[in-house]
Amino acid sequence: MPHGHANLGETTPRSVFYAQGRFGRLFPTLPPFAADTPLIRDALAELGAAGGPMDPGDDLSDPITLVTDPAKSAANPNNPAITAGFTFLGQFLDHDMTFDPTSSLARRQDPEAIRNFRIPALDLDSLYGGGPAASPQLYDRTVDGGQTTLLTEEIPGSGAVSIDGSARMDLPRNSQLVALVGDPRNDENLVVSQLQLAFLRFHNRVLADVKADLGPGYTRQELFAEAQRVVRWHYQWLILHEFLPLTVAQATVDDLLANGPKHFKWRNDPFIPVEFSVAAYRFGHSQVRPSYRANFATSAGDPHQQFFALFLDPAAADPDDPADLRGGRRAPRRFIDWQTFFDFGDGRVRPNKLIDTKLSTVLFHLLGQPEGEPTSLATRNLLRNLTMEVPSGQRVARAMQLPELAAADLADLAPLSLDRRTPLWFYVLREAEVTAGGEHLGPVGGRIVAEVITGLVRGDRQSYLRQDPDWTPTYGTGGDFTMVDLLRAAGVVATIA
């Protein structure tokens, strides 16, 4: 999940303001948490290693019981406040905000030299690409000459395994099954690829409604632009009114919307702070469960007929339909029934994992990493805090005038000499664990995430907060709009008896 790259120099410029499209710093005067030395790299590698302090040692022999039996997942305790799908919505948001495909873990990184290939905004450019003219491969040429409608494709044979006999849909793919999407990372795993599909279908639903509401007399370009605006505004609404309150606590969001940011400031346009992208926003890695129920398959009454799978399994041998949830594949059973991931009120939803300093064991054996680089996601995150010269969690807390974690809260890091100057990513996870029971981010992590996300929406001149701050959603119910509403409007929710 790349976020950063360095092209220049041995030191990091620390100016206060940043150019649009680049990464920067919230606290440019704070020093890095540690010098880049063999000793500190060894300590970070030990902390993040498979079988190390951050690995809970999940029993991966039976993916079904990891989902259905809470006792089997005791090392990854349930979060009663957040359902499983919000991990992947968070990943989708990340891909909408930042993209740098040239990240390096081996050298110091200069945030001001990083090129962010995403516009730093929550505007769904990962969905729309450059629009019908610049990204025609994303649009359906059988409708309006490819000028209005996003392309989706049927999964052959999926009707035979779906519980209602209906064919399921997939992202459009070329002859080698490479997804045709605005951001290739949205095919990293099955859940986020099906979430991308849901947004594609939501746009197409909104477009149909816009055509009906406006009637004749509008150009295809005008119809597309209006549908895109409606989709973007609903997306921004659910981020600010559902995702963010669940992630950082409602009181933090209310304070920020009422009183504005204290730390995230910019001159002309927002940038992406490394304290956010390299540290605080990577809290979602702690939420990933070792396994999931992807769908209910042919028999809702027989759990062995449902598609349970580890999130990642390097031993999954079938290259076309592996027994895990990796992306980049098309097979009859590779679709999502969303009742597992979001709460439709039918008792089928699964909770998220608590936010803490344990990552599911499957994340210590990532697939497809560059040769010579670590396969542990924990190690990769810790090293990125080092190479990007991110300040310690303690210094950031002091700069934000927020309470620091007590020494006892980080005593387990003392043997590694990381207890007094702790990598911000680890600090944010431990803070959530200590101050919020792992149900949401704590004061430092929550404030960073809330300020950046609301700032990106406020900084977008086309957002609903800038164009029409009193606007309320037209989809959903009672003036609100949630992920459940989006999935229903998109027509991707199966009827499960």
Coordinates of C-alpha atoms in Angstrom, one line a residue:
M1 CA 0.0 0.0 0.0
P2 CA 2.4 2.7 -1.1
H3 CA 2.3 6.2 0.1
G4 CA 5.7 7.8 -0.2
H5 CA 8.9 8.1 -2.3
A6 CA 12.0 10.2 -2.2
N7 CA 13.9 11.6 -5.2
L8 CA 16.1 14.2 -3.5
G9 CA 18.8 14.6 -1.0
E10 CA 19.8 13.3 2.4
T11 CA 17.7 15.7 4.5
T12 CA 14.1 16.6 4.6
P13 CA 13.0 20.2 3.9
R14 CA 10.6 21.4 6.6
S15 CA 8.9 24.5 5.2
V16 CA 5.5 25.3 6.5
F17 CA 3.5 25.4 3.3
Y18 CA 3.3 22.9 0.4
A19 CA 2.4 22.8 -3.2
Q20 CA -0.8 21.1 -4.4
G21 CA -0.4 17.5 -5.1
R22 CA 2.5 16.9 -2.8
F23 CA 3.0 15.3 0.6
G24 CA 4.1 17.5 3.5
R25 CA 4.2 17.7 7.3
L26 CA 1.8 18.9 10.0
F27 CA 4.8 19.5 12.3
P28 CA 7.7 20.6 10.2
T29 CA 9.9 21.6 13.1
L30 CA 9.8 18.3 15.0
P31 CA 12.8 15.9 14.5
P32 CA 12.4 12.3 13.4
F33 CA 11.6 9.8 16.1
A34 CA 15.1 8.1 15.6
A35 CA 18.2 8.3 13.5
D36 CA 18.4 5.8 10.6
T37 CA 21.0 3.4 11.9
P38 CA 21.4 -0.4 11.8
L39 CA 20.5 -0.7 15.4
I40 CA 17.1 1.1 15.0
R41 CA 16.4 -0.8 11.8
D42 CA 17.0 -4.1 13.7
A43 CA 14.7 -2.9 16.5
L44 CA 11.9 -2.1 14.1
A45 CA 12.4 -5.3 12.3
E46 CA 12.1 -7.3 15.6
L47 CA 9.0 -5.4 16.6
G48 CA 7.3 -6.0 13.3
A49 CA 8.5 -9.5 12.5
A50 CA 6.3 -12.5 12.0
G51 CA 6.1 -14.2 15.3
G52 CA 7.1 -11.0 17.0
P53 CA 5.3 -8.7 19.5
M54 CA 2.7 -7.4 16.9
D55 CA 1.8 -10.9 15.6
P56 CA -1.1 -12.5 17.6
G57 CA -0.2 -16.0 16.4
D58 CA -3.6 -16.7 14.8
D59 CA -4.5 -20.3 14.2
L60 CA -5.1 -20.2 10.4
S61 CA -5.9 -23.9 10.0
D62 CA -9.7 -23.3 9.8
P63 CA -10.9 -20.0 8.3
I64 CA -14.5 -20.8 9.1
T65 CA -14.2 -21.0 12.8
L66 CA -12.1 -17.9 12.9
V67 CA -15.3 -16.1 11.6
T68 CA -18.0 -18.1 13.4
D69 CA -16.4 -18.9 16.8
P70 CA -15.3 -15.9 18.9
A71 CA -13.1 -18.1 21.0
K72 CA -11.0 -19.0 18.0
S73 CA -10.4 -15.3 17.3
A74 CA -9.5 -14.3 20.9
A75 CA -6.2 -12.9 19.7
N76 CA -8.2 -10.6 17.4
P77 CA -11.0 -9.3 19.7
N78 CA -14.2 -8.0 18.2
N79 CA -14.9 -4.3 18.0
P80 CA -18.6 -3.8 19.1
A81 CA -18.8 -0.4 17.5
I82 CA -17.6 -0.9 13.9
T83 CA -18.6 -3.6 11.4
A84 CA -16.1 -5.5 9.2
G85 CA -16.8 -3.5 6.0
F86 CA -15.4 -0.2 7.3
T87 CA -11.9 -1.5 7.0
F88 CA -12.3 -1.7 3.3
L89 CA -14.2 1.6 3.0
G90 CA -11.2 3.1 4.7
Q91 CA -8.9 1.5 2.1
F92 CA -11.1 2.8 -0.7
L93 CA -10.8 6.3 0.8
D94 CA -7.0 6.0 1.1
H95 CA -6.8 5.1 -2.6
D96 CA -8.9 8.2 -3.4
M97 CA -6.6 10.5 -1.6
T98 CA -3.1 9.3 -2.4
F99 CA -1.2 7.3 -4.9
D100 CA 2.6 7.0 -5.3
P101 CA 3.7 3.8 -7.1
T102 CA 7.4 4.3 -6.5
S103 CA 7.8 4.0 -2.8
S104 CA 11.1 2.9 -1.3
L105 CA 11.8 1.6 2.2
A106 CA 15.6 1.7 1.7
R107 CA 16.4 5.4 2.0
R108 CA 15.4 8.6 3.6
Q109 CA 12.4 10.2 2.0
D110 CA 11.6 13.8 1.2
P111 CA 7.9 14.5 1.5
E112 CA 8.1 17.6 -0.6
A113 CA 9.8 15.6 -3.4
I114 CA 7.0 13.0 -3.5
R115 CA 4.6 13.2 -6.4
N116 CA 1.1 12.4 -5.3
F117 CA -0.6 11.0 -8.5
R118 CA -3.9 11.6 -6.8
I119 CA -5.4 15.1 -6.4
P120 CA -5.5 15.3 -2.6
A121 CA -9.3 15.4 -2.4
L122 CA -12.2 13.0 -1.7
D123 CA -13.6 13.4 -5.2
L124 CA -13.7 9.8 -6.5
D125 CA -11.0 10.2 -9.2
S126 CA -10.1 6.6 -8.4
L127 CA -13.6 5.8 -9.8
Y128 CA -14.0 8.3 -12.7
G129 CA -10.4 8.4 -13.8
G130 CA -10.0 11.4 -16.2
G131 CA -13.7 11.2 -17.2
P132 CA -15.1 9.8 -20.5
A133 CA -12.8 11.7 -22.7
A134 CA -9.5 10.9 -21.0
S135 CA -10.3 7.5 -19.6
P136 CA -12.7 5.9 -22.2
Q137 CA -11.8 2.4 -21.1
L138 CA -13.8 2.9 -17.9
Y139 CA -17.0 3.8 -19.7
D140 CA -19.7 1.7 -21.4
R141 CA -19.7 2.5 -25.2
T142 CA -23.1 0.8 -25.6
V143 CA -24.7 3.6 -23.6
D144 CA -24.6 7.2 -24.8
G145 CA -21.6 6.5 -26.9
G146 CA -19.4 5.9 -23.8
Q147 CA -20.0 9.4 -22.4
T148 CA -22.1 8.8 -19.3
T149 CA -22.1 5.3 -17.9
L150 CA -19.4 3.4 -16.0
L151 CA -18.6 -0.1 -17.3
T152 CA -19.3 -3.3 -15.3
E153 CA -19.2 -7.0 -16.4
E154 CA -21.0 -10.2 -15.4
I155 CA -19.2 -13.0 -13.6
P156 CA -19.9 -16.1 -15.7
G157 CA -21.4 -18.9 -13.7
S158 CA -22.0 -16.9 -10.6
G159 CA -25.8 -17.4 -10.7
A160 CA -25.2 -21.1 -10.0
V161 CA -23.6 -20.4 -6.7
S162 CA -25.5 -17.3 -5.5
I163 CA -28.2 -17.8 -3.0
D164 CA -30.9 -16.2 -5.2
G165 CA -29.7 -17.6 -8.5
S166 CA -28.8 -14.2 -9.8
A167 CA -25.6 -13.5 -11.7
R168 CA -23.2 -11.3 -9.8
M169 CA -21.1 -8.5 -11.4
D170 CA -17.4 -7.7 -11.5
L171 CA -15.1 -4.9 -12.4
P172 CA -14.4 -4.7 -16.2
R173 CA -11.2 -6.5 -17.1
N174 CA -9.0 -7.0 -20.1
S175 CA -8.2 -10.3 -21.7
Q176 CA -5.6 -10.9 -19.0
L177 CA -8.0 -10.1 -16.2
V178 CA -6.4 -6.9 -15.3
A179 CA -9.1 -4.6 -13.9
L180 CA -9.9 -1.5 -15.9
V181 CA -10.2 0.9 -13.0
G182 CA -9.1 4.4 -12.1
D183 CA -6.7 3.0 -9.4
P184 CA -5.2 -0.5 -9.8
R185 CA -5.0 -0.9 -6.0
N186 CA -8.8 -1.1 -5.9
D187 CA -8.4 -4.7 -7.2
E188 CA -5.9 -5.6 -4.4
N189 CA -8.5 -7.8 -2.6
L190 CA -11.9 -9.1 -3.4
V191 CA -13.7 -6.9 -0.8
V192 CA -12.3 -3.6 -2.1
S193 CA -12.8 -4.6 -5.7
Q194 CA -16.5 -5.3 -5.0
L195 CA -16.7 -2.0 -3.2
Q196 CA -15.4 -0.3 -6.3
L197 CA -18.0 -2.2 -8.2
A198 CA -20.7 -0.9 -5.8
F199 CA -19.7 2.7 -6.5
L200 CA -19.7 2.1 -10.2
R201 CA -23.2 0.8 -10.0
F202 CA -24.3 3.6 -7.7
H203 CA -23.1 6.1 -10.3
N204 CA -25.1 4.3 -13.0
R205 CA -28.2 4.3 -10.8
V206 CA -27.8 8.0 -10.1
L207 CA -27.3 8.7 -13.8
A208 CA -30.6 6.9 -14.6
D209 CA -32.4 9.0 -12.0
V210 CA -30.8 12.2 -13.3
K211 CA -31.9 11.4 -16.8
A212 CA -35.5 10.8 -15.6
D213 CA -35.6 13.9 -13.4
L214 CA -34.1 16.4 -16.0
G215 CA -35.8 15.0 -19.0
P216 CA -34.7 15.8 -22.6
G217 CA -32.8 18.9 -23.6
Y218 CA -29.6 18.2 -21.7
T219 CA -26.3 17.1 -23.3
R220 CA -24.6 13.9 -22.4
Q221 CA -21.8 15.9 -20.8
E222 CA -24.3 17.8 -18.6
L223 CA -26.0 14.6 -17.5
F224 CA -22.7 13.0 -16.6
A225 CA -21.5 16.1 -14.7
E226 CA -24.8 16.2 -12.7
A227 CA -24.7 12.5 -11.8
Q228 CA -21.0 12.8 -10.8
R229 CA -21.8 15.7 -8.6
V230 CA -24.6 13.8 -6.8
V231 CA -22.5 10.7 -6.3
R232 CA -19.5 12.8 -5.0
W233 CA -21.7 14.7 -2.5
H234 CA -23.3 11.5 -1.2
Y235 CA -19.9 10.0 -0.8
Q236 CA -18.5 13.0 1.1
W237 CA -21.6 12.9 3.3
L238 CA -21.2 9.3 4.4
I239 CA -17.5 9.9 5.0
L240 CA -18.2 12.9 7.4
H241 CA -21.4 11.5 8.9
E242 CA -20.7 7.7 9.2
F243 CA -17.1 6.7 8.5
L244 CA -15.4 9.5 10.4
P245 CA -17.6 9.4 13.6
L246 CA -17.1 5.7 13.9
T247 CA -13.3 6.1 13.4
V248 CA -12.5 9.0 15.6
A249 CA -15.6 9.4 17.8
Q250 CA -18.5 11.8 17.2
A251 CA -17.3 14.4 19.7
T252 CA -14.1 14.9 17.7
V253 CA -16.0 15.4 14.5
D254 CA -18.5 17.8 16.1
D255 CA -15.7 19.9 17.6
L256 CA -13.8 20.0 14.3
L257 CA -16.8 21.0 12.2
A258 CA -17.8 23.6 14.7
N259 CA -14.4 25.1 15.5
G260 CA -12.2 24.2 12.6
P261 CA -8.7 22.6 12.5
K262 CA -5.9 23.4 14.9
H263 CA -3.0 21.8 13.0
F264 CA -3.9 21.0 9.4
K265 CA -3.4 24.3 7.6
W266 CA -2.4 25.1 4.0
R267 CA -1.9 28.2 1.8
N268 CA -3.7 27.5 -1.4
D269 CA -4.8 23.8 -1.6
P270 CA -4.6 20.9 0.8
F271 CA -1.6 18.5 0.9
I272 CA -1.2 15.1 2.4
P273 CA 0.7 15.1 5.7
V274 CA 3.1 12.2 6.3
E275 CA 1.9 12.1 9.9
F276 CA -1.4 11.1 8.4
S277 CA -0.5 8.9 5.4
V278 CA 2.5 7.1 7.0
A279 CA 1.2 6.8 10.5
A280 CA -2.3 7.8 11.8
Y281 CA -4.3 6.6 8.8
R282 CA -2.6 3.2 8.7
F283 CA -4.7 2.3 11.8
G284 CA -6.9 0.3 9.4
H285 CA -4.2 -2.4 9.1
S286 CA -5.0 -3.3 12.7
Q287 CA -8.7 -3.8 11.8
V288 CA -8.2 -6.5 9.2
R289 CA -9.5 -9.9 10.4
P290 CA -7.6 -13.1 9.5
S291 CA -10.5 -14.5 7.6
Y292 CA -14.0 -13.5 6.3
R293 CA -17.2 -14.9 5.0
A294 CA -17.2 -13.5 1.5
N295 CA -20.7 -14.7 0.5
F296 CA -23.4 -17.1 1.4
A297 CA -23.1 -19.3 -1.7
T298 CA -25.7 -21.9 -2.4
S299 CA -27.0 -22.7 1.0
A300 CA -27.3 -20.1 3.8
G301 CA -28.0 -22.9 6.3
D302 CA -24.7 -24.8 5.7
P303 CA -21.6 -22.8 6.6
H304 CA -19.4 -25.2 4.6
Q305 CA -21.3 -24.2 1.4
Q306 CA -20.5 -20.6 2.0
F307 CA -17.3 -18.9 0.8
F308 CA -15.1 -18.5 3.9
A309 CA -11.5 -17.7 3.3
L310 CA -8.3 -16.3 4.8
F311 CA -7.7 -12.7 3.8
L312 CA -4.4 -13.8 2.3
D313 CA -2.9 -17.3 2.1
P314 CA 0.4 -17.7 0.3
A315 CA -0.3 -21.5 0.2
A316 CA -3.5 -21.1 -1.8
A317 CA -2.5 -23.0 -4.9
D318 CA -5.2 -22.4 -7.5
P319 CA -4.0 -19.5 -9.6
D320 CA -7.4 -18.8 -11.1
D321 CA -9.6 -19.2 -8.0
P322 CA -7.3 -19.3 -4.9
A323 CA -8.9 -20.1 -1.5
D324 CA -8.3 -16.6 -0.1
L325 CA -9.6 -13.1 -0.8
R326 CA -6.8 -11.8 -3.0
G327 CA -7.9 -9.6 -6.0
G328 CA -7.1 -9.8 -9.7
R329 CA -9.2 -12.9 -10.3
R330 CA -12.6 -13.7 -11.8
A331 CA -14.4 -17.0 -10.8
P332 CA -18.0 -17.9 -10.1
R333 CA -17.7 -17.6 -6.3
R334 CA -15.6 -14.5 -6.2
F335 CA -18.2 -11.9 -5.3
I336 CA -19.3 -10.3 -2.0
D337 CA -22.6 -10.6 -0.1
W338 CA -22.5 -7.4 1.8
Q339 CA -24.6 -8.6 4.8
T340 CA -21.4 -9.9 6.4
F341 CA -19.7 -6.5 6.2
F342 CA -22.4 -3.8 6.9
D343 CA -25.4 -4.0 9.2
F344 CA -28.6 -4.6 7.3
G345 CA -30.4 -5.4 10.6
D346 CA -30.6 -9.2 9.8
G347 CA -28.1 -10.4 12.4
R348 CA -25.6 -11.6 9.8
V349 CA -23.0 -8.8 10.1
R350 CA -19.6 -9.5 11.5
P351 CA -17.7 -6.9 13.7
N352 CA -14.5 -5.4 12.9
K353 CA -11.3 -6.2 14.8
L354 CA -10.3 -3.8 17.6
I355 CA -7.7 -1.1 16.8
D356 CA -4.6 -2.2 18.8
T357 CA -1.0 -3.1 18.3
K358 CA -1.7 -6.6 16.9
L359 CA -2.1 -7.2 13.2
S360 CA -3.7 -10.4 12.0
T361 CA -1.1 -13.1 11.3
V362 CA -1.9 -13.2 7.6
L363 CA -0.5 -9.7 7.2
F364 CA 3.0 -10.8 8.1
H365 CA 3.2 -12.8 4.9
L366 CA 2.2 -10.3 2.1
L367 CA 2.3 -11.4 -1.5
G368 CA 4.1 -9.7 -4.4
Q369 CA 6.5 -7.5 -2.5
P370 CA 9.7 -6.3 -4.2
E371 CA 12.6 -8.7 -3.9
G372 CA 14.6 -8.1 -0.8
E373 CA 11.9 -6.1 1.0
P374 CA 10.1 -7.4 4.1
T375 CA 6.8 -9.2 3.6
S376 CA 5.6 -8.2 7.1
L377 CA 3.1 -5.3 6.8
A378 CA 4.1 -4.2 10.4
T379 CA 7.8 -4.0 9.5
R380 CA 7.0 -2.1 6.3
N381 CA 5.0 0.5 8.2
L382 CA 7.6 0.9 10.9
L383 CA 10.4 1.3 8.4
R384 CA 8.4 3.9 6.5
N385 CA 8.0 5.9 9.7
L386 CA 11.9 5.8 9.8
T387 CA 12.6 6.6 6.2
M388 CA 10.0 9.4 6.0
E389 CA 11.5 10.9 9.2
V390 CA 8.2 11.0 11.0
P391 CA 8.4 12.4 14.6
S392 CA 7.7 10.3 17.6
G393 CA 4.2 9.9 19.0
Q394 CA 5.3 11.6 22.2
R395 CA 6.6 14.7 20.4
V396 CA 3.4 14.9 18.3
A397 CA 1.2 14.6 21.4
R398 CA 3.1 17.5 23.0
A399 CA 2.9 19.6 19.9
M400 CA -0.8 19.0 19.8
Q401 CA -1.1 19.9 23.5
L402 CA -2.7 16.5 24.2
P403 CA -1.9 14.1 27.0
E404 CA 0.9 11.7 26.3
L405 CA 0.7 8.0 27.0
A406 CA 2.1 7.0 30.3
A407 CA 5.5 5.2 30.5
A408 CA 3.7 2.1 31.7
D409 CA 1.6 2.1 28.5
L410 CA 4.7 1.5 26.4
A411 CA 6.8 -0.4 28.8
D412 CA 6.9 -3.5 26.5
L413 CA 8.9 -1.4 24.0
A414 CA 11.7 -0.7 26.5
P415 CA 13.9 -3.7 25.5
L416 CA 13.9 -2.2 22.0
S417 CA 14.6 1.3 23.2
L418 CA 11.4 2.5 21.6
D419 CA 9.4 3.3 24.7
R420 CA 10.3 7.0 25.0
R421 CA 10.5 7.8 21.3
T422 CA 7.9 5.6 19.7
P423 CA 7.1 5.4 16.0
L424 CA 3.9 7.5 15.5
W425 CA 2.1 4.6 13.7
F426 CA 2.6 2.2 16.7
Y427 CA 1.9 5.0 19.1
V428 CA -1.5 5.8 17.5
L429 CA -2.5 2.1 17.7
R430 CA -1.5 1.8 21.3
E431 CA -3.2 5.1 22.1
A432 CA -6.5 3.7 20.6
E433 CA -6.1 0.6 22.7
V434 CA -5.4 2.5 26.0
T435 CA -7.7 5.4 25.7
A436 CA -10.7 4.1 23.7
G437 CA -10.5 0.3 24.3
G438 CA -9.7 -0.1 20.7
E439 CA -13.2 0.9 19.5
H440 CA -11.9 4.1 17.8
L441 CA -8.8 6.2 17.6
G442 CA -7.5 8.1 20.5
P443 CA -6.9 11.9 20.9
V444 CA -3.7 12.2 18.8
G445 CA -4.6 9.7 16.1
G446 CA -8.2 10.7 15.9
R447 CA -7.5 14.4 15.7
I448 CA -4.9 13.9 12.9
V449 CA -7.3 11.7 10.9
A450 CA -10.3 14.0 11.4
E451 CA -8.5 17.2 10.6
V452 CA -7.0 15.8 7.3
I453 CA -10.2 14.2 6.1
T454 CA -12.4 17.1 6.8
G455 CA -9.8 19.4 5.5
L456 CA -9.7 17.6 2.2
V457 CA -13.4 18.0 1.8
R458 CA -13.3 21.7 2.9
G459 CA -10.4 22.3 0.5
D460 CA -12.3 20.9 -2.5
R461 CA -14.0 23.9 -4.1
Q462 CA -16.6 21.5 -5.7
S463 CA -17.5 19.7 -2.4
Y464 CA -20.9 20.0 -0.8
L465 CA -19.3 21.8 2.2
R466 CA -18.1 24.5 -0.2
Q467 CA -20.9 24.6 -2.7
D468 CA -24.0 24.0 -0.5
P469 CA -23.2 23.4 3.2
D470 CA -26.9 23.0 4.0
W471 CA -27.4 20.2 1.5
T472 CA -28.8 16.9 2.6
P473 CA -28.8 13.6 0.7
T474 CA -31.6 12.6 -1.6
Y475 CA -30.8 8.9 -1.3
G476 CA -31.1 7.1 2.0
T477 CA -33.8 7.9 4.6
G478 CA -34.5 10.8 6.9
G479 CA -31.9 13.1 5.3
D480 CA -29.1 10.7 6.1
F481 CA -27.1 8.4 3.9
T482 CA -25.0 5.4 4.9
M483 CA -23.0 2.6 3.3
V484 CA -26.1 0.4 3.6
D485 CA -28.1 3.0 1.7
L486 CA -25.4 3.2 -1.0
L487 CA -25.3 -0.6 -1.5
R488 CA -29.0 -0.9 -1.7
A489 CA -29.3 2.0 -4.2
A490 CA -26.5 0.3 -6.2
G491 CA -28.5 -2.9 -6.5
V492 CA -25.7 -5.1 -5.1
V493 CA -27.5 -6.5 -2.1
A494 CA -28.7 -10.1 -2.4
T495 CA -31.9 -11.3 -0.8
I496 CA -31.0 -13.8 1.8
A497 CA -33.8 -15.8 3.5

